[in-house]
Short mmCIF file of C-alpha atoms in Angstrom, two decimals:
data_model
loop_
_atom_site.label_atom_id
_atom_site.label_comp_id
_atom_site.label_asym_id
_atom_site.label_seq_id
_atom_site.Cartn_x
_atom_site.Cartn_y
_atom_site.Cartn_z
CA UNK T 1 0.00 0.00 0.00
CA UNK T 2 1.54 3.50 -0.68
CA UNK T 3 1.98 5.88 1.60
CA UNK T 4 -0.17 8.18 1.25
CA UNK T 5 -2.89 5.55 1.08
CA UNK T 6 -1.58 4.10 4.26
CA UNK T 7 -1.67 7.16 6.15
CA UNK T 8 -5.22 8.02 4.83
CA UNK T 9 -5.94 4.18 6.01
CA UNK T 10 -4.76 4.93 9.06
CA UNK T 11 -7.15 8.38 9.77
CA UNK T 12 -10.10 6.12 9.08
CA UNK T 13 -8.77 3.08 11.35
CA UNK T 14 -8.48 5.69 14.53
CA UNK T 15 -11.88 6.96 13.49
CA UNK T 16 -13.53 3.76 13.94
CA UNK T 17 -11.65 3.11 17.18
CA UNK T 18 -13.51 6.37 18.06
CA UNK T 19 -17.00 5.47 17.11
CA UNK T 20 -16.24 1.96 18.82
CA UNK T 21 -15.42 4.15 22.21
CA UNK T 22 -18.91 6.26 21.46
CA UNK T 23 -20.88 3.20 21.81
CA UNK T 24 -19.20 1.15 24.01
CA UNK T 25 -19.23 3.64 26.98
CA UNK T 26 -23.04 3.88 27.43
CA UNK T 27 -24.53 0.54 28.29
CA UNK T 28 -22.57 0.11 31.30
CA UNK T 29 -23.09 3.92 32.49
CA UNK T 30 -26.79 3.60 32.51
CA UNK T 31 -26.91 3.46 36.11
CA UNK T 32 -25.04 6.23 36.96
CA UNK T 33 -26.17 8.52 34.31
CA UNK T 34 -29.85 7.21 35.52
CA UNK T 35 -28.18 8.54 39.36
CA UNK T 36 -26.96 11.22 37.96
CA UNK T 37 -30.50 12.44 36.60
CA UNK T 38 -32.75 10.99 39.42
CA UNK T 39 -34.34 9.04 36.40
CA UNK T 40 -35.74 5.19 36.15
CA UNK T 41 -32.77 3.44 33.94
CA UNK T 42 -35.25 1.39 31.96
CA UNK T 43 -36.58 5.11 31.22
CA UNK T 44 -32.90 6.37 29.82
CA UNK T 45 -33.35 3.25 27.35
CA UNK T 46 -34.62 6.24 24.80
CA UNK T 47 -30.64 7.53 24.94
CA UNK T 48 -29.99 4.57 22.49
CA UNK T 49 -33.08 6.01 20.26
CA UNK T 50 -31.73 9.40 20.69
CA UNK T 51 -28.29 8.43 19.51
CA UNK T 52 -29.74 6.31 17.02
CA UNK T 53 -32.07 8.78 15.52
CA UNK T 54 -29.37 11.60 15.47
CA UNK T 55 -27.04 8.90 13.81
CA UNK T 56 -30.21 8.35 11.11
CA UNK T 57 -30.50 12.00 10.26
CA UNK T 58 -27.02 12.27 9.43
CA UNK T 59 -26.85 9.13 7.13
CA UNK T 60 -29.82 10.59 5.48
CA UNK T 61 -27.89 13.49 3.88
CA UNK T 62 -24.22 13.45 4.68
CA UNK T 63 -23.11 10.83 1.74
CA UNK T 64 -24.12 13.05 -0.27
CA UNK T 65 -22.33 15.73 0.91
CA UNK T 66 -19.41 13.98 0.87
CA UNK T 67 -19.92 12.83 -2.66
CA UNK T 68 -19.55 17.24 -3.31
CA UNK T 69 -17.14 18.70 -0.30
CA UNK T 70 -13.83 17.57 0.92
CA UNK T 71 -14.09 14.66 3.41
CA UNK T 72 -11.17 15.24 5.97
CA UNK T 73 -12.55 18.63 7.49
CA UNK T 74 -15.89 16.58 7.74
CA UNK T 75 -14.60 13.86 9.51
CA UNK T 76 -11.91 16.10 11.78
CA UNK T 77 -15.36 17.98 13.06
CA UNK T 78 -17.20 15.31 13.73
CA UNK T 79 -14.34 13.63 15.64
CA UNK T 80 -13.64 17.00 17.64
CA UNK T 81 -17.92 16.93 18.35
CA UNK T 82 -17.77 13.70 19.58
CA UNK T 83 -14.66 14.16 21.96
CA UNK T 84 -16.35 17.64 23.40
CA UNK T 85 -20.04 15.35 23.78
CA UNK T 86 -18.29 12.73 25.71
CA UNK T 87 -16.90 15.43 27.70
CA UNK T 88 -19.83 17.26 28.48
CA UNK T 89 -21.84 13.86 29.49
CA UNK T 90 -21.01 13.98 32.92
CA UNK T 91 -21.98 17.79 33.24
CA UNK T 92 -25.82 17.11 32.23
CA UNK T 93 -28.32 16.79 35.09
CA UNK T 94 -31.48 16.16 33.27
CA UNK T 95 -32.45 13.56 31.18
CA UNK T 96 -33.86 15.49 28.50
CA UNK T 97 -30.64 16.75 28.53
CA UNK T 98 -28.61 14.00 27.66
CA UNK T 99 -31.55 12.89 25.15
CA UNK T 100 -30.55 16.24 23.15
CA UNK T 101 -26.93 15.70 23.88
CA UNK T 102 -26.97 11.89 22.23
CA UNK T 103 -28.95 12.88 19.69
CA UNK T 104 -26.04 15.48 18.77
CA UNK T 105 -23.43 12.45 19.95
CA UNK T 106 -25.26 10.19 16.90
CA UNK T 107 -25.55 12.70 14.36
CA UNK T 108 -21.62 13.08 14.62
CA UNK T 109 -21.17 9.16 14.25
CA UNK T 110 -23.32 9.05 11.60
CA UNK T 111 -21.04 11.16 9.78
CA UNK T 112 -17.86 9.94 10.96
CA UNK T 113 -18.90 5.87 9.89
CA UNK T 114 -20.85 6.90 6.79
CA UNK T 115 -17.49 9.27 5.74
CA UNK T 116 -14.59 6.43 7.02
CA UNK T 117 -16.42 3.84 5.08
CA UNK T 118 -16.97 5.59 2.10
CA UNK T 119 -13.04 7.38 2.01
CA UNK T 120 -12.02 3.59 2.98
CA UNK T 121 -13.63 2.36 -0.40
CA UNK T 122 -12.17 5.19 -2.77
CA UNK T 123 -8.35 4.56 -1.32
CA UNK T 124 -8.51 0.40 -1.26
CA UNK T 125 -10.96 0.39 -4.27
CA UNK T 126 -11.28 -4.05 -5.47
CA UNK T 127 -9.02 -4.45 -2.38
CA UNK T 128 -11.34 -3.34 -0.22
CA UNK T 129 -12.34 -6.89 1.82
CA UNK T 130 -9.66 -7.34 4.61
CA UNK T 131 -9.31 -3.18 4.83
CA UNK T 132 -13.18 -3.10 5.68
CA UNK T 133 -12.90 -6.03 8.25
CA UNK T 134 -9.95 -4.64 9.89
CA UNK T 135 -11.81 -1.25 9.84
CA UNK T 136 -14.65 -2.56 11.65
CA UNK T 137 -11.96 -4.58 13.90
CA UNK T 138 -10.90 -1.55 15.10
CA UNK T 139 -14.40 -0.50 16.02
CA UNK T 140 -14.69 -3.45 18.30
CA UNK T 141 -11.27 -2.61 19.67
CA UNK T 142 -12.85 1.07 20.77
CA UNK T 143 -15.71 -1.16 22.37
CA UNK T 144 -13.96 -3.51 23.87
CA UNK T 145 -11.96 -0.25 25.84
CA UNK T 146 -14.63 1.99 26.72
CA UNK T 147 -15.92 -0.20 29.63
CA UNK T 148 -12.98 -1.38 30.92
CA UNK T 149 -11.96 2.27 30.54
CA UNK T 150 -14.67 3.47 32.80
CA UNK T 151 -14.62 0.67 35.08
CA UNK T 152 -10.58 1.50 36.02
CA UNK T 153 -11.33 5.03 36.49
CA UNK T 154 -12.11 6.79 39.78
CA UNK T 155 -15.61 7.70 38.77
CA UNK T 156 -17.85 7.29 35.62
CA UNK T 157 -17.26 11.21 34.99
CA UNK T 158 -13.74 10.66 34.59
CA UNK T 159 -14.10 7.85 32.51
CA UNK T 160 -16.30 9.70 29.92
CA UNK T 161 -13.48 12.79 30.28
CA UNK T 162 -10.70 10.35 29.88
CA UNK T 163 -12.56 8.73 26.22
CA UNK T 164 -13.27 12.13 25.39
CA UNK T 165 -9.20 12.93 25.59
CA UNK T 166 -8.59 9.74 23.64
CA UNK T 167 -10.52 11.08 20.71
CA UNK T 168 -8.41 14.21 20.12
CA UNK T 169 -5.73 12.62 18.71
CA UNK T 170 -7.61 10.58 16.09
CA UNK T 171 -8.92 13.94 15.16
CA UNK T 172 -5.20 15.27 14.49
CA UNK T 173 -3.79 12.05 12.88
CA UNK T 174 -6.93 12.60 9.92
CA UNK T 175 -6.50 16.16 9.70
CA UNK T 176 -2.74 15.59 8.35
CA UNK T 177 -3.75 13.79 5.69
CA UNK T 178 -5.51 14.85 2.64
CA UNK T 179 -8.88 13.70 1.22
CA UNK T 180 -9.08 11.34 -1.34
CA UNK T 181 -11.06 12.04 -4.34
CA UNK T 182 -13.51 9.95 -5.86
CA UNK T 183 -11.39 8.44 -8.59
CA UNK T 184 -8.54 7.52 -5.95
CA UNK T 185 -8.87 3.80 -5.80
CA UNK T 186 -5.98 2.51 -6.78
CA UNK T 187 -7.76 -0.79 -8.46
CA UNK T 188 -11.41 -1.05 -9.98
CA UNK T 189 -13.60 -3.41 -9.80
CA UNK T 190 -14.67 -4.69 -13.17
CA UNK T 191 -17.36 -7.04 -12.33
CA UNK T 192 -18.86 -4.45 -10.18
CA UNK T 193 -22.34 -2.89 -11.95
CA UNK T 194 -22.70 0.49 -11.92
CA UNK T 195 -26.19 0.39 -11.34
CA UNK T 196 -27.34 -1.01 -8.27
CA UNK T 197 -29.96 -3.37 -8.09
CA UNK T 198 -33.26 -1.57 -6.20
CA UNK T 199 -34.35 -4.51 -4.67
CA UNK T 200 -31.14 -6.12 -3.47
CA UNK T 201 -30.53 -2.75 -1.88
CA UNK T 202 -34.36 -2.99 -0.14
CA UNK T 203 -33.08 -6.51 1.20
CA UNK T 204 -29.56 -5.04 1.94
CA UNK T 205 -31.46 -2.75 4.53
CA UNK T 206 -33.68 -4.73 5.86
CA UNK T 207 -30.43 -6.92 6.90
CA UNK T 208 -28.86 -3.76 8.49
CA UNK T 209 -31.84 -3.02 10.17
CA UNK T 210 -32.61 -6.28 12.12
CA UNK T 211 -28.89 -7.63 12.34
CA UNK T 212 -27.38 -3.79 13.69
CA UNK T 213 -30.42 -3.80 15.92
CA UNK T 214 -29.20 -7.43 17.56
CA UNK T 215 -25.93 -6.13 18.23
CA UNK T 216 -26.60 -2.61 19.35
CA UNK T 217 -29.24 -3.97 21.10
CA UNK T 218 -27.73 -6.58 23.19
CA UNK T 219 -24.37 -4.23 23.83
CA UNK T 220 -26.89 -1.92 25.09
CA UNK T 221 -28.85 -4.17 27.18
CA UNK T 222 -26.20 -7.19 28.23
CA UNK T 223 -25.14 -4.86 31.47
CA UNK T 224 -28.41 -4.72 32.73
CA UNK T 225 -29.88 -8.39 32.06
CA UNK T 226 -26.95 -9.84 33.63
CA UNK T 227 -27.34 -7.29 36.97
CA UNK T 228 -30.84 -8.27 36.58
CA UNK T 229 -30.17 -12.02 36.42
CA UNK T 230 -27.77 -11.92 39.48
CA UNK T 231 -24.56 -10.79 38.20
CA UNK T 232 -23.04 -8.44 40.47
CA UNK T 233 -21.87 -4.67 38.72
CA UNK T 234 -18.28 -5.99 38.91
CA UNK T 235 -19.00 -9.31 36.82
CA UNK T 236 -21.73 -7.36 34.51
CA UNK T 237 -18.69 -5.37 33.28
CA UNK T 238 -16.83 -8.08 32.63
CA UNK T 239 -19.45 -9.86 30.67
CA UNK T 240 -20.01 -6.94 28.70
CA UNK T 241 -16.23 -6.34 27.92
CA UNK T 242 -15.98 -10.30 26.86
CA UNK T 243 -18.55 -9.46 24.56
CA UNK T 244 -16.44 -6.68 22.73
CA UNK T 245 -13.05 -9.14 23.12
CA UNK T 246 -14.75 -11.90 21.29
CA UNK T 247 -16.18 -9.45 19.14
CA UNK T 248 -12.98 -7.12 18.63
CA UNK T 249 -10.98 -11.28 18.50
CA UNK T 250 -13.57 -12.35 15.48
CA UNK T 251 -13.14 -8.89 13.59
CA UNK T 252 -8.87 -10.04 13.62
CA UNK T 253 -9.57 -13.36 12.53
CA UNK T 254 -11.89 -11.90 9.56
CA UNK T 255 -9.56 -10.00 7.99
CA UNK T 256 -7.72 -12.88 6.40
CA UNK T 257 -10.45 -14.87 5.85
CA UNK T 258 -12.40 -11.99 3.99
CA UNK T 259 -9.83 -11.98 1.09
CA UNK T 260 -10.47 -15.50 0.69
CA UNK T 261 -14.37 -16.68 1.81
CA UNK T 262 -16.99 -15.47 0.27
CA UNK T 263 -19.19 -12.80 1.95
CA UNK T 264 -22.32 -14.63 1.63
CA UNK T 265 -20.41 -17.64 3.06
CA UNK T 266 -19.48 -15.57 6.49
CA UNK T 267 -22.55 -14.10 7.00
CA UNK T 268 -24.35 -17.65 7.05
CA UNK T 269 -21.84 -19.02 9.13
CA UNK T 270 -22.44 -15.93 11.58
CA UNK T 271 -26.22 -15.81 11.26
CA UNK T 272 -26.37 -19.64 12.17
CA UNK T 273 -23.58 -18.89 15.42
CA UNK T 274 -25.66 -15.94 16.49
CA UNK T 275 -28.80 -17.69 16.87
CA UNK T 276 -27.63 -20.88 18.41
CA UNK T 277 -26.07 -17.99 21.31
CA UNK T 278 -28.87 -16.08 21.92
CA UNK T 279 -30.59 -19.41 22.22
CA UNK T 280 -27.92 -20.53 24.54
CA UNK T 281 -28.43 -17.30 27.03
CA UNK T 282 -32.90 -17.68 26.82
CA UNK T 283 -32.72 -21.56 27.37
CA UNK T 284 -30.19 -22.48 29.65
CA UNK T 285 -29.87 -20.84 32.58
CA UNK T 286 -27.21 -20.27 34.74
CA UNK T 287 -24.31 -17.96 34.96
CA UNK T 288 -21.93 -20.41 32.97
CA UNK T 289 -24.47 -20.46 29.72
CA UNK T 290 -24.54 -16.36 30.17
CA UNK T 291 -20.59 -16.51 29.85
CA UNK T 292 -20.25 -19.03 26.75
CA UNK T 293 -23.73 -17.19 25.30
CA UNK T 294 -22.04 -13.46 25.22
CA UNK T 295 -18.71 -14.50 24.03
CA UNK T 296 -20.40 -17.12 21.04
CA UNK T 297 -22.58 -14.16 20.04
CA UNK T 298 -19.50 -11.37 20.28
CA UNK T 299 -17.89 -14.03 17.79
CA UNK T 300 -20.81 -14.48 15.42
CA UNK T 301 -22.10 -10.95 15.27
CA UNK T 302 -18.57 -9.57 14.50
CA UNK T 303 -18.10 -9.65 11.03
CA UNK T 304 -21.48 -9.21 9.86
CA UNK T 305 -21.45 -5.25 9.20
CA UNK T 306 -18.28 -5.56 7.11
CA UNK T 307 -19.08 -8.97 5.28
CA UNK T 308 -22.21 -6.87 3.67
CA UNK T 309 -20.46 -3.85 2.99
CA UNK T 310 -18.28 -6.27 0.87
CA UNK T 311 -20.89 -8.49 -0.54
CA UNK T 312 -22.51 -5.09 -1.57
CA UNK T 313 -19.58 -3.64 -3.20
CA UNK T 314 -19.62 -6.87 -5.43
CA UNK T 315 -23.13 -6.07 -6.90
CA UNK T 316 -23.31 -2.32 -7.02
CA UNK T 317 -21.04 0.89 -6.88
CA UNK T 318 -20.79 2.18 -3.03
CA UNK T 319 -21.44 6.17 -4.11
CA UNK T 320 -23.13 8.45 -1.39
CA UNK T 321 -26.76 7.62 -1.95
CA UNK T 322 -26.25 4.20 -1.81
CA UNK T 323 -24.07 4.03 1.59
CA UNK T 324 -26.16 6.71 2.98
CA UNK T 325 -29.12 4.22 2.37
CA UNK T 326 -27.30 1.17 3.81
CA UNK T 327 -26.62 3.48 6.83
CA UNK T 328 -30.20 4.66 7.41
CA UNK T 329 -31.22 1.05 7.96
CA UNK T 330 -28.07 0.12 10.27
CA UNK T 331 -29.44 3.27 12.07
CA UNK T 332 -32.72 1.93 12.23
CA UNK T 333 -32.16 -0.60 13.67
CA UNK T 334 -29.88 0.50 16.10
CA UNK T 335 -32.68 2.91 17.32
CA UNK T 336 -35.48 0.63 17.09
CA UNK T 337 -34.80 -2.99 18.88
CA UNK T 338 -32.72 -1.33 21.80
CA UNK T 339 -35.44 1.25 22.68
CA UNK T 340 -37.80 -1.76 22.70
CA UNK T 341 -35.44 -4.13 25.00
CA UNK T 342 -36.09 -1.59 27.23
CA UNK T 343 -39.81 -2.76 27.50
CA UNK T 344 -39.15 -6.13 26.97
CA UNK T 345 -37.51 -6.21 30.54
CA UNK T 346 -41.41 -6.59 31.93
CA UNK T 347 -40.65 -9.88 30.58
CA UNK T 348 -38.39 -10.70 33.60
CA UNK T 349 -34.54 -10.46 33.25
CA UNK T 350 -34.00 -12.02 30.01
CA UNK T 351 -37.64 -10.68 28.15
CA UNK T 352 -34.97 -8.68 25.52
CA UNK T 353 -32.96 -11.76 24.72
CA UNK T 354 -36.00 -13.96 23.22
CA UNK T 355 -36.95 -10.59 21.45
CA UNK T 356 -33.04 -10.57 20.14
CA UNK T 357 -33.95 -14.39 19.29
CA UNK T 358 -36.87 -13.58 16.85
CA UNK T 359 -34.86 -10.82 15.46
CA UNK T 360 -32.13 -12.75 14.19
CA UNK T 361 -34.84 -15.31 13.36
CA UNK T 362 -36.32 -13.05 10.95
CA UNK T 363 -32.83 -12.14 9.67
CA UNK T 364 -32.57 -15.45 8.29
CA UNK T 365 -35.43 -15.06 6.01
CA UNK T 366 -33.80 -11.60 4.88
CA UNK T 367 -30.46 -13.52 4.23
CA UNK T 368 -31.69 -16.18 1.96
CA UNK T 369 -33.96 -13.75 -0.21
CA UNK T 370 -30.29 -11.95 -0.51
CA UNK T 371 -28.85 -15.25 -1.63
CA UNK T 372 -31.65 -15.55 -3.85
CA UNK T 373 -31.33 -12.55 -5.37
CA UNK T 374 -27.35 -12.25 -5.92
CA UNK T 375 -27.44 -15.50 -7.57
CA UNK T 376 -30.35 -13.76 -10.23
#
């Protein structure tokens, strides 16, 4: 890879580590942000559909934008948002507060992952497979810190000022490279189409929707069931941070095997693995089926985003409409299933894992009407 390519690689790796540190840190601060606001924290469960929605407003319009403007300002600013939102976390004392202030906190992810993904594309162009895996790795490597993070700080404040000071530099190291245009891949890719398929992209979202909703929904949720199911706060960390270690572990072990599998290969493998774990955590019970359940499902879920970015990019040209579309649904989904976890707590302790269970259930269905129609 040359160097300027690397460099520009680079930016976009230390964004995601960023965005992976955004939603890492929130799951396991419920209870103190709930403290800190004298609110319920099944209530604050509408901070996931705050972020969510802010992060679907700004996949609505911004790959567009970035088709027209120079990316690298774009992405410095919403790096430099992020790090002062994170900051001021701490500082809010009302929930409708930190509703407006996620909402803000998505909007600036939704431009920084719509903007790294797309940049990512025009630099790697056909070689794009292992460079999206390892971009999403580093994602889960920004998840897999934030908790642990928070939990070795002195309070939760500190831990949200001391991810917020982590950001800045990510911020610099993009800013010192320059944009790529959109004829910089260095490779095309002949086989690709350059007119993408409406109804494979209809599927395409409907994927992003339910399987981004599983993930964000159980990271979201996973701290709480496992209080709720007898875990004390101590162990509920750690289950949530072996989540994001088999998760960040799977993302590694992708990137090789993404130059050589097939996408629609991984993502049945992962589909099946992620519904034999969530059926693991709803039908066994018992701490030890909690601890092989979270780290299966960190493992199958990993490589899913990725593995359809690629699978797309073999079927149709990834220009700002079409990622911004993909994006919308991944936001979707991300707002929808982890507000309704929330609810699904009346259930008892584990209600939101057989809703996670149906999801991915239903995902199935989406995946083989994707085989279906790839194969047409």
């Amino acid at each position: 890879m040359r160097g300027q390519a690397a460099r520009q690689t680079t930016g976009y790796f230390g964004g995601h580590v960023a965005l992976g540190l955004m939603s890492g840190v929130l799951g396991p601060t419920l209870p103190a942000l709930a403290a800190q606001t004298r609110s319920d924290p099944d209530a604050l469960g509408i901070l996931f559909a705050a972020r969510s929605l802010g992060y679907l407003l700004a996949s609505l319009v911004v790959g567009r934008i970035y088709d027209r403007r120079t990316a690298h300002p774009i992405l410095v600013g919403a790096l430099l948002v992020i790090a002062a939102g994170l900051a001021a976390v701490p500082l809010v004392p009302t929930r409708i507060g930190l509703v407006g202030l996620f909402l803000l906190l998505g909007s600036a992810q939704g431009v920084l992952d719509v903007g790294n993904n797309m940049m990512l594309a025009r630099v790697q162009g056909a070689r794009i497979a292992p460079y999206m895996s390892a971009l999403h790795c580093c994602y889960g490597v920004g998840a897999l810190l934030a908790p642990l993070v928070v939990g070795a700080s002195s309070s939760v404040a500190w831990g949200y000022w001391w991810l917020a000071l982590a950001i800045v530099p990510f911020a610099v190291g993009v800013s010192s490279t320059r944009s790529p245009t959109q004829t910089e891949p260095v490779t095309t890719e002949p086989s690709s189409p350059a007119r993408a398929d409406s109804r494979l992209i209809g599927l395409l979202v409907a994927w992003f929707v339910l399987c981004q909703g599983a993930e964000a929904g159980f990271a979201g949720w996973s701290f709480t069931v496992a209080t709720r199911s007898g875990f004390d706060q101590d162990a509920a960390t750690k289950l949530v941070s072996s989540f994001w270690a088999a998760f960040t572990l799977a993302r590694v072990l992708t990137i090789p095997l993404a130059a050589r599998v097939r996408p629609q290969t991984l993502l049945t493998i992962d589909l099946l693995g992620a519904i034999a774990s969530v059926s693991c955590l709803v039908l066994i019970p018992g701490e030890t089926a909690m601890w092989i359940g979270t780290v299966a499902l960190g493992l199958s879920l990993a490589s899913m985003f990725p593995a359809t970015l690629s699978l797309a990019s073999q079927h149709m040209r990834l220009d700002g409409a079409v990622t911004s579309t993909f994006f919308v649904g991944a936001s979707l989904g991300a707002m929808s299933v982890p507000w309704a976890l929330g609810y699904a707590l009346a259930l008892g302790p584990r209600g939101p894992l057989w809703i996670i269970l149906v999801d991915l259930v239903i995902a199935g269905a989406v995946l083989r009407a994707v085989r279906t129609r790839t194969r047409g």
